Short mmCIF file of C-alpha atoms and ligand atoms in Angstrom, two decimals:
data_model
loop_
_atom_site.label_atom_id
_atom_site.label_comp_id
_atom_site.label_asym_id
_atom_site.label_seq_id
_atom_site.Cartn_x
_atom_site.Cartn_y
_atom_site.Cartn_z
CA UNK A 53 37.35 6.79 -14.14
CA UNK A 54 37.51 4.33 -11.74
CA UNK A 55 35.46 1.13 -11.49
CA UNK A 56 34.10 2.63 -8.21
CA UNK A 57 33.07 5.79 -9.27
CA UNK A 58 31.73 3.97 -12.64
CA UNK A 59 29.02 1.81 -10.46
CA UNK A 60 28.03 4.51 -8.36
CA UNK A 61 27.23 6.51 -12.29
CA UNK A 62 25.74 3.31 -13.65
CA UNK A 63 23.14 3.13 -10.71
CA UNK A 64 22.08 6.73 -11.34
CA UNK A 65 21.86 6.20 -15.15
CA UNK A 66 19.65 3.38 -14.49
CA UNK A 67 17.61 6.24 -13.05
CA UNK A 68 18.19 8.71 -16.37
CA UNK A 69 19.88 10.93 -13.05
CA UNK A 70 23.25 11.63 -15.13
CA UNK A 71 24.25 14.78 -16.54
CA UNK A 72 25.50 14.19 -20.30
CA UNK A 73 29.31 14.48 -19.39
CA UNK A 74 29.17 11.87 -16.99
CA UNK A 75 26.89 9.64 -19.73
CA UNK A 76 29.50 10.12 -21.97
CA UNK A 77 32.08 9.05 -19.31
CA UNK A 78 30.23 6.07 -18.03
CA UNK A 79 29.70 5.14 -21.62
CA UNK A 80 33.41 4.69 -22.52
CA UNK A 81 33.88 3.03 -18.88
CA UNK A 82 31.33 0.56 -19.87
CA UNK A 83 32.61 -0.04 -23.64
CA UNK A 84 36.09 -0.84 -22.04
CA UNK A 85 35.28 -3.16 -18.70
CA UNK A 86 32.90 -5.83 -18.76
CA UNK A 87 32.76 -5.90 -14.91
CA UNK A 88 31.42 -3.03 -14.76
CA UNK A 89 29.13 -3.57 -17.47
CA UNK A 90 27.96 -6.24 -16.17
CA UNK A 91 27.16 -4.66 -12.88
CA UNK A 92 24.91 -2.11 -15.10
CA UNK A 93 23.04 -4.65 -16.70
CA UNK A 94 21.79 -6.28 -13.47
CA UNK A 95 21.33 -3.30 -11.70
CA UNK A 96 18.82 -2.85 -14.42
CA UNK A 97 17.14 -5.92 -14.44
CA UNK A 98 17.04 -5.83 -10.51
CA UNK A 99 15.17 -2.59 -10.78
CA UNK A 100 12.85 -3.44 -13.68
CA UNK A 101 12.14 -6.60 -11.20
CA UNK A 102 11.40 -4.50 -8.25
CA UNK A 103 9.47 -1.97 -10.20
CA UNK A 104 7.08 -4.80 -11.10
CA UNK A 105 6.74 -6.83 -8.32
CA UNK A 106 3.36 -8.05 -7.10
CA UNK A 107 0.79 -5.85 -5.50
CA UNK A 108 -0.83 -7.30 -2.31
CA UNK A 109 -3.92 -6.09 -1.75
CA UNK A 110 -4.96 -4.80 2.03
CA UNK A 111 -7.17 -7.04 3.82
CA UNK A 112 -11.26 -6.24 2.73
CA UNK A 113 -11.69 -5.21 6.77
CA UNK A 114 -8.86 -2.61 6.40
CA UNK A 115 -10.83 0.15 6.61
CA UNK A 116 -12.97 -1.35 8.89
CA UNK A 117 -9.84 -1.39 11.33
CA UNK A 118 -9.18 2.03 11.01
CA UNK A 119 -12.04 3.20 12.17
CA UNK A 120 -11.99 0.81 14.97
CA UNK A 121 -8.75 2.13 16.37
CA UNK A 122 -10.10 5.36 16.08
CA UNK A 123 -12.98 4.72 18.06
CA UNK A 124 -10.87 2.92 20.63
CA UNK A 125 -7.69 6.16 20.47
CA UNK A 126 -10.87 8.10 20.84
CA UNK A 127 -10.34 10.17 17.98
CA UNK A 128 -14.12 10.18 17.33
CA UNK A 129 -17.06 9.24 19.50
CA UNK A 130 -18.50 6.19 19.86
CA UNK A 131 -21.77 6.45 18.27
CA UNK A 132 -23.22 3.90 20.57
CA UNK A 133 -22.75 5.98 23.86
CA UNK A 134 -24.04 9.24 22.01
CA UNK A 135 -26.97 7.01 20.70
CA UNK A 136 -28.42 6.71 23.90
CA UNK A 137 -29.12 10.41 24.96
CA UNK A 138 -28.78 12.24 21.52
CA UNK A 139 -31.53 13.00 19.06
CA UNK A 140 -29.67 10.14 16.65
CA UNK A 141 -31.24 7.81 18.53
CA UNK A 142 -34.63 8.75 17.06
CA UNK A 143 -33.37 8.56 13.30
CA UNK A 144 -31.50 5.53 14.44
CA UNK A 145 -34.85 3.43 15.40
CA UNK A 146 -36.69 5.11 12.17
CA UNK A 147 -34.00 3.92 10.07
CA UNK A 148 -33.38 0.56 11.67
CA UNK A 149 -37.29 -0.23 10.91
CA UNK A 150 -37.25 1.14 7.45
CA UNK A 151 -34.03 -1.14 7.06
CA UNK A 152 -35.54 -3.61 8.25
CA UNK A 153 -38.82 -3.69 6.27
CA UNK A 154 -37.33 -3.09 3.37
CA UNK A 155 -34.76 -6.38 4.20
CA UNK A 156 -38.04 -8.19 4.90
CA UNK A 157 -39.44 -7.08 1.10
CA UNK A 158 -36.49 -8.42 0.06
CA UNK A 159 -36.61 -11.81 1.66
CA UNK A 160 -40.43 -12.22 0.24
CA UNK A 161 -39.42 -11.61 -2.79
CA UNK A 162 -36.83 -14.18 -2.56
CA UNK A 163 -38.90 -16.69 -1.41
CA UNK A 164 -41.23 -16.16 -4.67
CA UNK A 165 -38.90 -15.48 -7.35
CA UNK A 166 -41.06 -16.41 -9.41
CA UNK A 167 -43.20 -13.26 -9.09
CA UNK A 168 -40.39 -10.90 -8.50
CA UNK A 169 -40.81 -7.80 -10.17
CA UNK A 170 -37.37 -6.01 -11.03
CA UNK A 171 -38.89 -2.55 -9.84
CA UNK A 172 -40.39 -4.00 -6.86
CA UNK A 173 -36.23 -5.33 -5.91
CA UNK A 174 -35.47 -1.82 -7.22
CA UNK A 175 -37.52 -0.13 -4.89
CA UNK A 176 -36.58 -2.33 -1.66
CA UNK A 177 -32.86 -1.84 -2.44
CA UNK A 178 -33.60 2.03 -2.79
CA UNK A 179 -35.44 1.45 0.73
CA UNK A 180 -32.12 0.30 2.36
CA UNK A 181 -30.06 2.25 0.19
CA UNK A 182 -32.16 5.87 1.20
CA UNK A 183 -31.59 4.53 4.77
CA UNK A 184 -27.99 3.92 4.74
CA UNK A 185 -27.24 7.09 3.22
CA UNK A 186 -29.21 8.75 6.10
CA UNK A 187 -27.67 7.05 8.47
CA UNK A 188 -23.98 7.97 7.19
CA UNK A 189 -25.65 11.95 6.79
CA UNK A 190 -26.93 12.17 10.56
CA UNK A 191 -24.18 10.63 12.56
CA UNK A 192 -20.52 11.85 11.92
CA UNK A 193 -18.67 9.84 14.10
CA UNK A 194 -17.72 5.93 13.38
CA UNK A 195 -19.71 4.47 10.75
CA UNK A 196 -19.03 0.83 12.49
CA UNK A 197 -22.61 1.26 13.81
CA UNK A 198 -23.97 1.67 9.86
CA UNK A 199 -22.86 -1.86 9.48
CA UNK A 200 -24.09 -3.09 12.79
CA UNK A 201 -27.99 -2.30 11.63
CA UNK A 202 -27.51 -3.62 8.30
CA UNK A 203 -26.49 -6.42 9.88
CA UNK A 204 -29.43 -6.53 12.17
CA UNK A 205 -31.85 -6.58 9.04
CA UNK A 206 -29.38 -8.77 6.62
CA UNK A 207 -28.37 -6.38 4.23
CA UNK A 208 -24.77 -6.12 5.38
CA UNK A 209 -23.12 -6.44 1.85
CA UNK A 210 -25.16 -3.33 0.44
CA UNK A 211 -24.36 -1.72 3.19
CA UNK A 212 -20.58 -2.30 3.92
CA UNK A 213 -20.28 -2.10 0.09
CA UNK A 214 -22.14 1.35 0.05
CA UNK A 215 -19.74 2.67 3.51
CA UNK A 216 -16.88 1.29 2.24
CA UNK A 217 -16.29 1.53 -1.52
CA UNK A 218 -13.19 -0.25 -2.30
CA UNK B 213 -9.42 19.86 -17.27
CA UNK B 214 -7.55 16.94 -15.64
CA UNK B 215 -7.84 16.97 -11.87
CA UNK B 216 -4.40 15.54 -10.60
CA UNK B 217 -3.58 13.35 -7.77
CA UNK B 218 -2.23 16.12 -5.86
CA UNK B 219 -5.55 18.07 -6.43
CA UNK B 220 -7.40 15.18 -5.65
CA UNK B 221 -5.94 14.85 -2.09
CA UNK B 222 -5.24 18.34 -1.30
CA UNK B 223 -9.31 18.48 -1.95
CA UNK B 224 -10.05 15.50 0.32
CA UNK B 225 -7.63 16.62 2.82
CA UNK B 226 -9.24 20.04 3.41
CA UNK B 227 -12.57 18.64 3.22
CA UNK B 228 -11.30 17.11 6.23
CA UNK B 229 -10.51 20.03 7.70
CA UNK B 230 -12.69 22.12 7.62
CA UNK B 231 -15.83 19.94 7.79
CA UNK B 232 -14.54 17.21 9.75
CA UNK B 233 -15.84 14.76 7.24
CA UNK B 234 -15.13 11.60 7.36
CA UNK B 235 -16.26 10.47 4.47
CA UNK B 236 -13.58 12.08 2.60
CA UNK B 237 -11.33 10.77 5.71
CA UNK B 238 -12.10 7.10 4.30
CA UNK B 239 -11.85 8.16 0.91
CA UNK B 240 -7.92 8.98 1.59
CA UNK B 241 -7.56 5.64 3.28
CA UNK B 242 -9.31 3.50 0.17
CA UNK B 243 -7.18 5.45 -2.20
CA UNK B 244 -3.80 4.90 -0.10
CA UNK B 245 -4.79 1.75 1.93
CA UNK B 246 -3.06 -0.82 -0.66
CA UNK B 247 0.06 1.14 -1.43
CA UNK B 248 1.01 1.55 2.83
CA UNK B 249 -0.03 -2.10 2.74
CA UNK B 250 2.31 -3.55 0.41
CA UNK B 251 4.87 -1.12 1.78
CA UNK B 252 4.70 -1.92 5.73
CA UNK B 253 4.60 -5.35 4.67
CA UNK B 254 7.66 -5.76 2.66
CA UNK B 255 9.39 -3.68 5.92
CA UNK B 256 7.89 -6.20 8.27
CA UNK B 257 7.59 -9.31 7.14
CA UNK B 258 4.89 -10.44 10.33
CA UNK B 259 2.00 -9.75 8.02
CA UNK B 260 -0.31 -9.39 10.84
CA UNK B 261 2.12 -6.88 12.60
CA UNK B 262 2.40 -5.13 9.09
CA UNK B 263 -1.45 -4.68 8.65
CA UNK B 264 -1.80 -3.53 12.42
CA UNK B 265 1.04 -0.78 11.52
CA UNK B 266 -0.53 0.27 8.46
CA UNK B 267 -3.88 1.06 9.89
CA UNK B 268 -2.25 3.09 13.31
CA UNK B 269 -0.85 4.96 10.01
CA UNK B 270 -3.94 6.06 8.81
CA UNK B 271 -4.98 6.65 12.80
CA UNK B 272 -1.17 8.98 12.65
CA UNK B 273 -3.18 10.50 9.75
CA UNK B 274 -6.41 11.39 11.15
CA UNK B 275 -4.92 12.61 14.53
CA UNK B 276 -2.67 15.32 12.75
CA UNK B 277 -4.98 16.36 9.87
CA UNK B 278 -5.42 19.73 11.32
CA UNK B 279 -1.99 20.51 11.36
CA UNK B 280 -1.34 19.45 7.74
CA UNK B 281 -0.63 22.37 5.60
CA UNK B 282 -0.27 20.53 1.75
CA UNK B 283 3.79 21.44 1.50
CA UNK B 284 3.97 18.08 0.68
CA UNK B 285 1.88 15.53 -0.72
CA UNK B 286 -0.46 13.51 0.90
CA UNK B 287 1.58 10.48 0.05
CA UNK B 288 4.55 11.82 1.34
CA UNK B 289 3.29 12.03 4.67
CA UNK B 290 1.58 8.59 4.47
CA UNK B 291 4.54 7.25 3.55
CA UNK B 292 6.82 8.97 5.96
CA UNK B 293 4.92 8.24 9.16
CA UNK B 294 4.74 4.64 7.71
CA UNK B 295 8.43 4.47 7.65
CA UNK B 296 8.95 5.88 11.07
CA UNK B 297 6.28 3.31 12.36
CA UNK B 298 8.02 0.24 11.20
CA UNK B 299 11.41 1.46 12.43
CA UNK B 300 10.02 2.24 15.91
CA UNK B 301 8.49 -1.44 15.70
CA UNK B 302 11.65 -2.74 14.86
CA UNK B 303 13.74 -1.18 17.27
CA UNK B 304 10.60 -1.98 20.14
CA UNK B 305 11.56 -5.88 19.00
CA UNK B 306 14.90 -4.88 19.39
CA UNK B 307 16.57 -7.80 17.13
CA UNK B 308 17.59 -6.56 13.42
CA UNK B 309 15.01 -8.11 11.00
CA UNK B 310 16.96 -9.55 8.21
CA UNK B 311 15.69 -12.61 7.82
CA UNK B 312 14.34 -14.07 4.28
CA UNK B 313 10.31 -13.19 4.04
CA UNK B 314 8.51 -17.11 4.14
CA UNK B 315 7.12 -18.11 0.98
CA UNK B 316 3.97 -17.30 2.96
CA UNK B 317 4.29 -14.08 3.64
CA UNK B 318 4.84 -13.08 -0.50
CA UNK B 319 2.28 -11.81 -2.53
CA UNK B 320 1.24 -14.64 -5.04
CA UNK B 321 3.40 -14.41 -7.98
CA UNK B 322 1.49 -13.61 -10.97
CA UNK B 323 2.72 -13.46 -14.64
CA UNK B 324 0.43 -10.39 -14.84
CA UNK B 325 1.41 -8.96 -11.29
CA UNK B 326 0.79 -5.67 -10.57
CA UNK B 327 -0.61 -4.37 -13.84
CA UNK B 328 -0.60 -0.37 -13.08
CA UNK B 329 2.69 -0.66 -12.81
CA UNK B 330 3.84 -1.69 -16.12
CA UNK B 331 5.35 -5.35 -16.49
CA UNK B 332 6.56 -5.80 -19.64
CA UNK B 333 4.77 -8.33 -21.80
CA UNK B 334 5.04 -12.28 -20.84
CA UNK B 335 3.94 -14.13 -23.55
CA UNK B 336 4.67 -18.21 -22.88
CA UNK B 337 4.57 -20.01 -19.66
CA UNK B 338 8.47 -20.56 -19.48
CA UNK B 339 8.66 -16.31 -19.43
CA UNK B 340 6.41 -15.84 -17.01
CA UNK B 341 7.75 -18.66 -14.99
CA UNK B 342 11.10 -16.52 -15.05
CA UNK B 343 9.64 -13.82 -14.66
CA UNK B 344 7.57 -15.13 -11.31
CA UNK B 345 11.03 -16.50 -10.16
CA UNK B 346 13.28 -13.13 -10.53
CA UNK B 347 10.39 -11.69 -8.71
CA UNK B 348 10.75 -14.07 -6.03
CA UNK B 349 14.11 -13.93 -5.80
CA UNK B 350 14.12 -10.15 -6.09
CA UNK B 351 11.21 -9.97 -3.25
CA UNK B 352 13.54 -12.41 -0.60
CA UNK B 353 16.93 -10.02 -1.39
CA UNK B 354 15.05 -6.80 -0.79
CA UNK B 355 13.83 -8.69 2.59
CA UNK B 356 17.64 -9.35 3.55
CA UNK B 357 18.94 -5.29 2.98
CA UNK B 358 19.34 -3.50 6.30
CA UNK B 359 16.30 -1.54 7.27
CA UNK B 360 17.75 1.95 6.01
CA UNK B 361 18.56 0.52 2.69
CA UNK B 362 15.77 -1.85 2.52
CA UNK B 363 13.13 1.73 2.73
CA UNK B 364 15.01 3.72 -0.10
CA UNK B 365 14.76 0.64 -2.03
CA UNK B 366 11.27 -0.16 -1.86
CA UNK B 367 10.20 3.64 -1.91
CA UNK B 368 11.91 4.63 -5.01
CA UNK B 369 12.56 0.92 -7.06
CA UNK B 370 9.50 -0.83 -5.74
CA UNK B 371 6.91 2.31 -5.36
CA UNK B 372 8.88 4.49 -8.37
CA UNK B 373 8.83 7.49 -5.74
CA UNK B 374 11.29 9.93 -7.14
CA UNK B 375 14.69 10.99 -5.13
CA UNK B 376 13.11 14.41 -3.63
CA UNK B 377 10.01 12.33 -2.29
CA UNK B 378 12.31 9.37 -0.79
CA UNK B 379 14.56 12.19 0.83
CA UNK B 380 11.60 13.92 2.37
CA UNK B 381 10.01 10.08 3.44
CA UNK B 382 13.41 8.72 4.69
CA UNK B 383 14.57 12.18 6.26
CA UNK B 384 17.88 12.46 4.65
CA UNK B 385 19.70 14.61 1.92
CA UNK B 386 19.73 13.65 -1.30
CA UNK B 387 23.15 12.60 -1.90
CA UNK B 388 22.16 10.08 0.82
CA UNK B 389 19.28 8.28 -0.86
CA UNK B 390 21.86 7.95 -3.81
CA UNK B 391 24.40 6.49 -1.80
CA UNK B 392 21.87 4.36 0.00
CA UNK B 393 20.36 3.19 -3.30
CA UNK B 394 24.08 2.34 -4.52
CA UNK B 395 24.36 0.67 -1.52
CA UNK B 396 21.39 -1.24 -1.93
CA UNK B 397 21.74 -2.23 -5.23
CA UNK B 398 25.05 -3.51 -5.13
CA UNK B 399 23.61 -5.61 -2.10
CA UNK B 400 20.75 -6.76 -4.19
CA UNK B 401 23.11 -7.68 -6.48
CA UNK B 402 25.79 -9.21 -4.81
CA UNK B 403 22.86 -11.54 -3.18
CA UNK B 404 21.16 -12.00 -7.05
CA UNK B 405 24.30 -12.36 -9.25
CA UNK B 406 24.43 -15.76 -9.15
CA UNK B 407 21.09 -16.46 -10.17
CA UNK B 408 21.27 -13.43 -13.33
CA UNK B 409 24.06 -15.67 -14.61
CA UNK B 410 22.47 -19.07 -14.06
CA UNK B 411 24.98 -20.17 -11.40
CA UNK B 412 22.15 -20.80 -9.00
CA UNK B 413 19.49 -23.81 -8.74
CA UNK B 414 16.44 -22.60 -9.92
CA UNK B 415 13.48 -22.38 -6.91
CA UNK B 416 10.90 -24.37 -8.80
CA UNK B 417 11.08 -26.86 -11.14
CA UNK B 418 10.07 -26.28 -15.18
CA UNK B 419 7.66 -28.92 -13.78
CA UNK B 420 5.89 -26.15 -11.37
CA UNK B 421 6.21 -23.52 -13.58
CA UNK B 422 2.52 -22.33 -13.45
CA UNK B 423 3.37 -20.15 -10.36
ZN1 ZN C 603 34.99 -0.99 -14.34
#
C-alpha cells in the first residue's frame, strides 16, 4: 500500500468506515511509516476538535424573524389587515381589555408588595395567560400581533415567552 | 415507548399539513433554529448575512411544506436548502470567501463548549486553555477550506451527520463526500500541522488563558 492510498484509509477509519481487510492493511501501513501515522493521529484530533466546537446560539428574535419574512413573502396574512373587517377583531378588543386589566392587577400589586397575595399574582398571570392562549387559538396567521398587545398592556415577557418557547 | 427524532418531526411536519398549524410550524424552527444557525454561520462568516439566510431557510421551509413527503428527514431538508442558500449567496457576491472568520465573528470559546455534543473532560485551566485554542485554530482552518469542502466538513465533522445524510445535503455520491472529506482533512491539516507539533506561536498567552 501506498502512502496515498494509506491516508485516504486512515481518514475513513477515523470514521470506523473500513472494512476489516483494509484495517488490517492500514494497520501494518501505520506500524511501518510514521508519516503516515502521523497524518492519522491529527486527522483525529482535528475531528475530535471539530466535533466539539462551540455552539452559537441563534439570536432570541430568531423566530421572531421568521415570521416576519413570512408575513412580508406573504406566506400568511397579516393579521392586522384581516383585523379590521373579520370577526377577530371582536376577540381582539375583548382580549386586549382582559390583558390589559389583568396587567393593571399586576402593577397594583406591585406597587403594594407588601399586601400581595401569591394567589391574587396567580390569578392575574392566569388572566393574561387565558388571554394569550386565546389569542394564539382564534387567529392562525402571524402571531407578531400576540406580542404587539402584550406589549400594549406590559406583559410582553409572558407573552413572547409563552409564543415563543425557546 | 421512546418517540424518536424522526417521529417527532414527521409528527410536527404533518401537523403542518394538514391543519396548517403554525404552532407546530414554530415548534420545527425552535427545535432546528440553533443547529442552521451555527451552520450558515460557519459558511458565511457576515454573521448578520448568516442569520438573514438562516431564517429565509425556515421561510424555504414553510413555503414547500405541502410538498414534503418524509423520504427524508426533516433535517435533511433543513440542512440541504441551507446549503444551497449560502452557495447562491456566495456566488450572488461573486468573490470566493476564504478569508479567516474575525475573532468576532467566533462563538466564545468555552472549556465546556457545546456540552450535547460530548467534549471530553477538561479538568485544569492550562487544558482547557488548549483545548479553547485547538478550537480556535480548528474554527479559522475550517473558515479557509473551499466552499464544497468547507460544507462536507462542517456537516459530517462539525454536525456528526453521517455520509448518506451529507450525500443527500451536499447532492453528491458517496464516494464524493469521502473524497471531499479526504480532501478536507488533509487541508485542515496541512493548515494545523504546525501548531499539533508545537511549531507555531501560540494565539494567547498562558497569561490569557481564561478564554
Ligand atoms: Zn505512509
Amino acid at each position: 500500500m501506498n502512502c496515498g492510498r494509506a491516508r485516504q484509509l486512515a481518514s475513513l477509519e477515523v470514521d470506523e468506515q473500513l472494512s476489516a481487510g483494509d484495517l488490517v492493511s492500514l494497520r501494518e501501513h501505520l506500524a511501518a511509516c510514521s508519516a503516515c501515522s502521523a497524518f492519522h493521529h491529527d486527522v483525529k484530533v482535528i475531528r475530535d476538535g471539530a466535533r466539539a466546537l462551540s455552539s452559537m446560539p441563534a439570536p432570541d428574535d430568531f423566530l421572531l424573524g421568521v415570521n416576519r419574512k413570512l408575513v412580508e413573502a406573504r406566506l400568511v396574512a397579516n393579521p392586522r389587515r384581516r383585523a379590521i373587517f373579520g370577526p377577530a377583531i371582536v376577540a381582539r378588543s375583548w382580549k386586549l381589555a382582559v390583558v390589559a386589566a389583568a396587567a393593571a392587577v399586576l402593577a397594583m400589586l406591585a406597587t403594594h408588595t407588601d399586601r400581595t397575595a401569591p394567589a391574587d399574582t396567580a390569578a392575574a398571570s392566569f388572566m393574561i395567560e387565558t388571554a394569550a392562549s386565546q389569542d394564539l387559538t382564534l387567529t392562525t396567521a402571524s402571531p407578531l400581533d400576540d406580542i404587539s398587545i402584550a406589549r400594549l398592556a406590559g406583559a410582553v415577557e409572558m407573552n413572547n415567552e409563552r409564543t415563543y418557547p425557546d | 415507548m421512546v418517540t424518536s427524532v424522526a417521529d417527532n418531526d414527521a409528527a410536527l411536519v404533518a401537523r403542518c399539513k394538514d391543519g396548517d398549524d403554525r404552532q407546530a410550524f414554530d415548534d420545527i424552527v425552535v427545535r432546528y433554529k440553533d443547529r442552521i444557525v451555527n451552520y450558515v454561520r460557519r459558511m458565511v462568516s457576515d454573521r448578520d448575512d448568516a442569520d438573514d439566510i438562516a431564517q429565509e431557510v425556515f421561510v424555504r421551509v414553510y413555503a414547500g411544506l405541502r410538498g414534503f413527503e418524509n423520504r427524508s428527514a426533516l433535517y435533511t431538508w433543513l440542512f440541504r436548502i441551507a446549503t444551497n442558500l449560502c452557495i447562491d449567496y456566495r456566488r450572488r457576491r461573486r468573490r470566493p470567501e476564504r478569508q479567516h472568520l474575525s475573532l468576532d465573528a467566533l462563538p466564545e470559546l468555552t472549556a465546556c463548549g457545546n456540552s450535547d455534543k460530548g467534549r471530553g473532560d477538561v479538568t485544569t485551566p492550562e487544558q482547557a486553555a488548549i483545548h479553547s485554542e485547538l478550537s480556535l485554530m480548528i474554527e479559522r482552518a475550517i473558515g479557509t477550506l473551499p466552499e464544497r469542502l468547507r460544507a462536507v466538513v462542517l456537516l459530517h465533522d462539525v454536525e456528526g451527520l453521517p455520509y448518506e445524510d451529507v450525500a443527500r445535503i451536499v447532492g453528491c455520491p458517496l464516494g464524493t463526500v469521502k473524497s471531499r472529506l479526504f480532501h478536507a482533512r488533509s487541508a485542515l491539516r496541512d493548515t494545523l500541522g504546525p501548531y499539533l507539533r508545537g511549531e507555531a506561536p501560540q494565539v494567547y498567552d498562558k497569561d490569557r488563558s481564561a478564554i
